[in-house]
Amino acid sequence: ATKALKDAEDAVKVKSGQGKEITKKVGGGLLIDWINCLIGEVVVHERLFKVREDGMTKAHYYRSLSKETTFAFLSLLFLDADTGLQMPSTVAATLEFSFMFLMNLTPLSNLFWDWMLRREHHGRVEFCKACVDQGRQAFCDLRHISPSFSSKDHDKCRDHDQKNKTCTEKFVDARGVLVQGHWATNEEECERM
């Protein structure tokens, strides 16, 4: 019995890299680790299209920009159980179990994002209607086609003679189709933005 105890004591001693003895904790137990992660990703696609229009001798380059977002919730559960049995040899039994749960949150984030975009769109339509009220001015919508769009710079009431200057610039959409801004001069055209 004393030899078995001596062997067990030697079994729990481990030499470190520097030759010093390290004593492991004797005894079994259960270790539970629970890890929760929120993962997000934004992928930006930028394309450059070379377009030659009718009547033009020189080709023009148009830039297209699109974004995709992904969000996910990841939950990890790790269980580590040691027997704690002292054996004369260096054999020990360990049970390890891990469980992973992954939930795609992109539909939830899309619901929130769509709500924000609908709210913004409704405000832009109302602003357009205020511009075209009684035929005084017009509105050029470049929101979904211009890669450099900013509401502060582009969402303005325009005079009717500014169409060629502000709304005829051509762009390429995400499908590679040549498009230009939407020119609105009445409320019905504002509703079609």
PDB file of C-alpha atoms in Angstrom:
ATOM      1  CA  ALA A   1       0.000   0.000   0.000  1.00  0.00           C
ATOM      2  CA  THR A   2       2.843   2.398   0.817  1.00  0.00           C
ATOM      3  CA  LYS A   3       4.440   1.676  -2.569  1.00  0.00           C
ATOM      4  CA  ALA A   4       1.131   2.467  -4.329  1.00  0.00           C
ATOM      5  CA  LEU A   5       0.880   5.786  -2.428  1.00  0.00           C
ATOM      6  CA  LYS A   6       4.486   6.633  -3.340  1.00  0.00           C
ATOM      7  CA  ASP A   7       3.798   5.838  -7.020  1.00  0.00           C
ATOM      8  CA  ALA A   8       0.641   7.982  -6.929  1.00  0.00           C
ATOM      9  CA  GLU A   9       2.579  10.873  -5.391  1.00  0.00           C
ATOM     10  CA  ASP A  10       5.224  10.610  -8.109  1.00  0.00           C
ATOM     11  CA  ALA A  11       2.486  10.476 -10.766  1.00  0.00           C
ATOM     12  CA  VAL A  12       1.187  13.940  -9.813  1.00  0.00           C
ATOM     13  CA  LYS A  13       4.637  15.541 -10.050  1.00  0.00           C
ATOM     14  CA  VAL A  14       5.487  17.010 -13.448  1.00  0.00           C
ATOM     15  CA  LYS A  15       8.774  18.535 -14.471  1.00  0.00           C
ATOM     16  CA  SER A  16       8.593  22.003 -15.995  1.00  0.00           C
ATOM     17  CA  GLY A  17      10.755  23.146 -18.888  1.00  0.00           C
ATOM     18  CA  GLN A  18      13.275  24.593 -16.432  1.00  0.00           C
ATOM     19  CA  GLY A  19      13.576  21.346 -14.417  1.00  0.00           C
ATOM     20  CA  LYS A  20      11.480  22.572 -11.474  1.00  0.00           C
ATOM     21  CA  GLU A  21       8.786  20.368 -10.065  1.00  0.00           C
ATOM     22  CA  ILE A  22       5.176  21.407 -10.494  1.00  0.00           C
ATOM     23  CA  THR A  23       2.525  19.627  -8.462  1.00  0.00           C
ATOM     24  CA  LYS A  24      -0.805  19.157 -10.174  1.00  0.00           C
ATOM     25  CA  LYS A  25      -3.977  19.506  -8.127  1.00  0.00           C
ATOM     26  CA  VAL A  26      -5.056  16.094  -7.032  1.00  0.00           C
ATOM     27  CA  GLY A  27      -8.694  15.071  -7.225  1.00  0.00           C
ATOM     28  CA  GLY A  28     -11.404  15.056  -9.797  1.00  0.00           C
ATOM     29  CA  GLY A  29     -13.979  17.608 -10.632  1.00  0.00           C
ATOM     30  CA  LEU A  30     -16.188  19.150 -13.221  1.00  0.00           C
ATOM     31  CA  LEU A  31     -15.249  22.280 -15.134  1.00  0.00           C
ATOM     32  CA  ILE A  32     -17.966  24.099 -17.071  1.00  0.00           C
ATOM     33  CA  ASP A  33     -17.138  26.946 -19.470  1.00  0.00           C
ATOM     34  CA  TRP A  34     -19.924  28.838 -21.206  1.00  0.00           C
ATOM     35  CA  ILE A  35     -18.895  31.267 -23.926  1.00  0.00           C
ATOM     36  CA  ASN A  36     -21.304  33.549 -25.809  1.00  0.00           C
ATOM     37  CA  CYS A  37     -20.196  35.498 -28.872  1.00  0.00           C
ATOM     38  CA  LEU A  38     -21.907  37.975 -31.150  1.00  0.00           C
ATOM     39  CA  ILE A  39     -20.321  37.883 -34.593  1.00  0.00           C
ATOM     40  CA  GLY A  40     -20.791  40.550 -37.240  1.00  0.00           C
ATOM     41  CA  GLU A  41     -19.501  40.945 -40.765  1.00  0.00           C
ATOM     42  CA  VAL A  42     -19.844  43.593 -43.457  1.00  0.00           C
ATOM     43  CA  VAL A  43     -18.799  42.721 -47.000  1.00  0.00           C
ATOM     44  CA  VAL A  44     -18.414  45.564 -49.483  1.00  0.00           C
ATOM     45  CA  HIS A  45     -18.380  44.819 -53.217  1.00  0.00           C
ATOM     46  CA  GLU A  46     -16.976  47.534 -55.436  1.00  0.00           C
ATOM     47  CA  ARG A  47     -17.065  47.081 -59.188  1.00  0.00           C
ATOM     48  CA  LEU A  48     -15.804  49.199 -62.042  1.00  0.00           C
ATOM     49  CA  PHE A  49     -17.670  48.931 -65.345  1.00  0.00           C
ATOM     50  CA  LYS A  50     -16.331  50.096 -68.696  1.00  0.00           C
ATOM     51  CA  VAL A  51     -19.288  51.358 -70.763  1.00  0.00           C
ATOM     52  CA  ARG A  52     -19.313  52.650 -74.326  1.00  0.00           C
ATOM     53  CA  GLU A  53     -22.543  54.496 -75.060  1.00  0.00           C
ATOM     54  CA  ASP A  54     -24.055  55.113 -78.477  1.00  0.00           C
ATOM     55  CA  GLY A  55     -22.377  57.973 -80.310  1.00  0.00           C
ATOM     56  CA  MET A  56     -19.373  58.102 -77.972  1.00  0.00           C
ATOM     57  CA  THR A  57     -15.916  57.328 -79.262  1.00  0.00           C
ATOM     58  CA  LYS A  58     -14.359  57.004 -75.818  1.00  0.00           C
ATOM     59  CA  ALA A  59     -15.544  54.528 -73.171  1.00  0.00           C
ATOM     60  CA  HIS A  60     -16.523  55.743 -69.700  1.00  0.00           C
ATOM     61  CA  TYR A  61     -15.915  53.990 -66.386  1.00  0.00           C
ATOM     62  CA  TYR A  62     -18.726  53.722 -63.847  1.00  0.00           C
ATOM     63  CA  ARG A  63     -18.364  52.586 -60.257  1.00  0.00           C
ATOM     64  CA  SER A  64     -20.891  50.350 -58.476  1.00  0.00           C
ATOM     65  CA  LEU A  65     -20.880  49.767 -54.711  1.00  0.00           C
ATOM     66  CA  SER A  66     -22.954  47.228 -52.763  1.00  0.00           C
ATOM     67  CA  LYS A  67     -22.843  46.044 -49.124  1.00  0.00           C
ATOM     68  CA  GLU A  68     -23.898  42.822 -47.406  1.00  0.00           C
ATOM     69  CA  THR A  69     -24.123  42.357 -43.647  1.00  0.00           C
ATOM     70  CA  THR A  70     -24.246  39.194 -41.573  1.00  0.00           C
ATOM     71  CA  PHE A  71     -24.808  38.843 -37.823  1.00  0.00           C
ATOM     72  CA  ALA A  72     -24.762  35.629 -35.798  1.00  0.00           C
ATOM     73  CA  PHE A  73     -24.978  34.537 -32.159  1.00  0.00           C
ATOM     74  CA  LEU A  74     -22.630  31.734 -31.128  1.00  0.00           C
ATOM     75  CA  SER A  75     -22.959  29.925 -27.805  1.00  0.00           C
ATOM     76  CA  LEU A  76     -20.373  27.357 -26.733  1.00  0.00           C
ATOM     77  CA  LEU A  77     -20.604  25.011 -23.736  1.00  0.00           C
ATOM     78  CA  PHE A  78     -17.525  23.053 -22.640  1.00  0.00           C
ATOM     79  CA  LEU A  79     -17.666  20.344 -19.961  1.00  0.00           C
ATOM     80  CA  ASP A  80     -14.456  18.825 -18.656  1.00  0.00           C
ATOM     81  CA  ALA A  81     -14.711  16.058 -16.011  1.00  0.00           C
ATOM     82  CA  ASP A  82     -11.732  14.358 -14.347  1.00  0.00           C
ATOM     83  CA  THR A  83     -12.094  11.090 -12.455  1.00  0.00           C
ATOM     84  CA  GLY A  84      -9.660  12.072  -9.731  1.00  0.00           C
ATOM     85  CA  LEU A  85      -8.628   8.463  -9.243  1.00  0.00           C
ATOM     86  CA  GLN A  86      -5.042   8.016  -8.142  1.00  0.00           C
ATOM     87  CA  MET A  87      -3.444   5.178 -10.037  1.00  0.00           C
ATOM     88  CA  PRO A  88       0.067   3.790  -9.730  1.00  0.00           C
ATOM     89  CA  SER A  89       0.756   4.683 -13.344  1.00  0.00           C
ATOM     90  CA  THR A  90       0.363   8.004 -15.183  1.00  0.00           C
ATOM     91  CA  VAL A  91      -3.020   6.984 -16.599  1.00  0.00           C
ATOM     92  CA  ALA A  92      -6.000   9.235 -15.842  1.00  0.00           C
ATOM     93  CA  ALA A  93      -9.476   9.370 -17.289  1.00  0.00           C
ATOM     94  CA  THR A  94     -10.928  12.647 -18.563  1.00  0.00           C
ATOM     95  CA  LEU A  95     -14.309  13.144 -20.140  1.00  0.00           C
ATOM     96  CA  GLU A  96     -14.684  16.184 -22.378  1.00  0.00           C
ATOM     97  CA  PHE A  97     -17.929  17.318 -23.979  1.00  0.00           C
ATOM     98  CA  SER A  98     -18.640  20.427 -26.005  1.00  0.00           C
ATOM     99  CA  PHE A  99     -21.884  21.782 -27.392  1.00  0.00           C
ATOM    100  CA  MET A 100     -22.153  24.592 -29.940  1.00  0.00           C
ATOM    101  CA  PHE A 101     -25.272  26.557 -30.831  1.00  0.00           C
ATOM    102  CA  LEU A 102     -25.169  28.972 -33.774  1.00  0.00           C
ATOM    103  CA  MET A 103     -28.104  31.235 -34.588  1.00  0.00           C
ATOM    104  CA  ASN A 104     -28.141  33.484 -37.626  1.00  0.00           C
ATOM    105  CA  LEU A 105     -29.352  36.927 -36.495  1.00  0.00           C
ATOM    106  CA  THR A 106     -29.221  38.475 -39.972  1.00  0.00           C
ATOM    107  CA  PRO A 107     -33.031  38.345 -40.422  1.00  0.00           C
ATOM    108  CA  LEU A 108     -33.492  40.249 -37.144  1.00  0.00           C
ATOM    109  CA  SER A 109     -30.920  42.864 -38.092  1.00  0.00           C
ATOM    110  CA  ASN A 110     -32.538  43.130 -41.545  1.00  0.00           C
ATOM    111  CA  LEU A 111     -35.933  43.823 -39.924  1.00  0.00           C
ATOM    112  CA  PHE A 112     -34.415  46.646 -37.895  1.00  0.00           C
ATOM    113  CA  TRP A 113     -32.448  47.985 -40.896  1.00  0.00           C
ATOM    114  CA  ASP A 114     -35.539  47.828 -43.165  1.00  0.00           C
ATOM    115  CA  TRP A 115     -37.543  49.741 -40.548  1.00  0.00           C
ATOM    116  CA  MET A 116     -34.874  52.480 -40.458  1.00  0.00           C
ATOM    117  CA  LEU A 117     -34.704  52.643 -44.274  1.00  0.00           C
ATOM    118  CA  ARG A 118     -38.521  52.847 -44.584  1.00  0.00           C
ATOM    119  CA  ARG A 119     -38.540  55.690 -42.067  1.00  0.00           C
ATOM    120  CA  GLU A 120     -35.774  57.503 -43.973  1.00  0.00           C
ATOM    121  CA  HIS A 121     -37.525  56.886 -47.319  1.00  0.00           C
ATOM    122  CA  HIS A 122     -40.823  58.254 -45.998  1.00  0.00           C
ATOM    123  CA  GLY A 123     -39.020  61.421 -44.839  1.00  0.00           C
ATOM    124  CA  ARG A 124     -37.347  61.821 -48.244  1.00  0.00           C
ATOM    125  CA  VAL A 125     -40.689  61.387 -50.069  1.00  0.00           C
ATOM    126  CA  GLU A 126     -42.259  64.050 -47.854  1.00  0.00           C
ATOM    127  CA  PHE A 127     -39.313  66.373 -48.525  1.00  0.00           C
ATOM    128  CA  CYS A 128     -39.713  65.759 -52.282  1.00  0.00           C
ATOM    129  CA  LYS A 129     -43.437  66.598 -52.044  1.00  0.00           C
ATOM    130  CA  ALA A 130     -42.603  69.832 -50.245  1.00  0.00           C
ATOM    131  CA  CYS A 131     -40.182  70.740 -53.071  1.00  0.00           C
ATOM    132  CA  VAL A 132     -42.654  70.078 -55.887  1.00  0.00           C
ATOM    133  CA  ASP A 133     -45.635  71.657 -54.077  1.00  0.00           C
ATOM    134  CA  GLN A 134     -47.500  73.904 -56.543  1.00  0.00           C
ATOM    135  CA  GLY A 135     -44.902  73.158 -59.249  1.00  0.00           C
ATOM    136  CA  ARG A 136     -42.326  75.550 -57.829  1.00  0.00           C
ATOM    137  CA  GLN A 137     -39.284  73.260 -57.849  1.00  0.00           C
ATOM    138  CA  ALA A 138     -38.195  69.669 -58.580  1.00  0.00           C
ATOM    139  CA  PHE A 139     -36.274  66.897 -56.823  1.00  0.00           C
ATOM    140  CA  CYS A 140     -33.537  64.530 -58.076  1.00  0.00           C
ATOM    141  CA  ASP A 141     -33.299  61.145 -56.312  1.00  0.00           C
ATOM    142  CA  LEU A 142     -29.827  59.569 -56.444  1.00  0.00           C
ATOM    143  CA  ARG A 143     -30.159  57.556 -53.205  1.00  0.00           C
ATOM    144  CA  HIS A 144     -29.762  54.016 -54.517  1.00  0.00           C
ATOM    145  CA  ILE A 145     -27.550  54.609 -57.533  1.00  0.00           C
ATOM    146  CA  SER A 146     -24.776  57.060 -56.671  1.00  0.00           C
ATOM    147  CA  PRO A 147     -21.856  55.479 -54.746  1.00  0.00           C
ATOM    148  CA  SER A 148     -20.980  58.887 -53.281  1.00  0.00           C
ATOM    149  CA  PHE A 149     -24.559  59.717 -52.198  1.00  0.00           C
ATOM    150  CA  SER A 150     -25.056  61.711 -49.029  1.00  0.00           C
ATOM    151  CA  SER A 151     -28.406  63.131 -48.022  1.00  0.00           C
ATOM    152  CA  LYS A 152     -26.811  66.409 -46.979  1.00  0.00           C
ATOM    153  CA  ASP A 153     -25.247  67.000 -50.402  1.00  0.00           C
ATOM    154  CA  HIS A 154     -27.820  65.496 -52.773  1.00  0.00           C
ATOM    155  CA  ASP A 155     -31.294  65.820 -51.201  1.00  0.00           C
ATOM    156  CA  LYS A 156     -32.099  69.412 -52.142  1.00  0.00           C
ATOM    157  CA  CYS A 157     -34.894  71.191 -53.943  1.00  0.00           C
ATOM    158  CA  ARG A 158     -33.809  71.969 -57.513  1.00  0.00           C
ATOM    159  CA  ASP A 159     -34.940  74.501 -60.068  1.00  0.00           C
ATOM    160  CA  HIS A 160     -36.564  72.994 -63.167  1.00  0.00           C
ATOM    161  CA  ASP A 161     -33.658  74.083 -65.370  1.00  0.00           C
ATOM    162  CA  GLN A 162     -31.120  72.118 -63.229  1.00  0.00           C
ATOM    163  CA  LYS A 163     -32.143  68.645 -64.456  1.00  0.00           C
ATOM    164  CA  ASN A 164     -29.253  68.296 -66.920  1.00  0.00           C
ATOM    165  CA  LYS A 165     -26.770  69.515 -64.341  1.00  0.00           C
ATOM    166  CA  THR A 166     -27.908  67.386 -61.378  1.00  0.00           C
ATOM    167  CA  CYS A 167     -29.888  64.363 -62.533  1.00  0.00           C
ATOM    168  CA  THR A 168     -28.526  63.103 -65.859  1.00  0.00           C
ATOM    169  CA  GLU A 169     -25.237  61.703 -64.582  1.00  0.00           C
ATOM    170  CA  LYS A 170     -25.110  57.979 -65.325  1.00  0.00           C
ATOM    171  CA  PHE A 171     -24.238  55.213 -62.898  1.00  0.00           C
ATOM    172  CA  VAL A 172     -24.070  51.416 -62.961  1.00  0.00           C
ATOM    173  CA  ASP A 173     -26.240  49.564 -60.444  1.00  0.00           C
ATOM    174  CA  ALA A 174     -25.300  46.309 -58.660  1.00  0.00           C
ATOM    175  CA  ARG A 175     -26.584  44.233 -61.610  1.00  0.00           C
ATOM    176  CA  GLY A 176     -24.421  46.106 -64.132  1.00  0.00           C
ATOM    177  CA  VAL A 177     -27.283  48.123 -65.642  1.00  0.00           C
ATOM    178  CA  LEU A 178     -26.665  51.737 -66.688  1.00  0.00           C
ATOM    179  CA  VAL A 179     -29.037  54.032 -64.710  1.00  0.00           C
ATOM    180  CA  GLN A 180     -29.507  57.701 -63.879  1.00  0.00           C
ATOM    181  CA  GLY A 181     -31.307  59.684 -61.192  1.00  0.00           C
ATOM    182  CA  HIS A 182     -35.085  59.933 -60.788  1.00  0.00           C
ATOM    183  CA  TRP A 183     -36.354  63.468 -61.607  1.00  0.00           C
ATOM    184  CA  ALA A 184     -39.598  64.309 -59.788  1.00  0.00           C
ATOM    185  CA  THR A 185     -41.723  67.355 -60.630  1.00  0.00           C
ATOM    186  CA  ASN A 186     -45.025  66.356 -58.986  1.00  0.00           C
ATOM    187  CA  GLU A 187     -46.273  64.336 -56.000  1.00  0.00           C
ATOM    188  CA  GLU A 188     -46.959  61.178 -58.012  1.00  0.00           C
ATOM    189  CA  GLU A 189     -43.352  61.107 -59.204  1.00  0.00           C
ATOM    190  CA  CYS A 190     -42.210  61.604 -55.590  1.00  0.00           C
ATOM    191  CA  GLU A 191     -44.246  58.532 -54.581  1.00  0.00           C
ATOM    192  CA  ARG A 192     -42.431  56.471 -57.257  1.00  0.00           C
ATOM    193  CA  MET A 193     -38.966  57.208 -55.847  1.00  0.00           C
TER     194      MET A 193
END
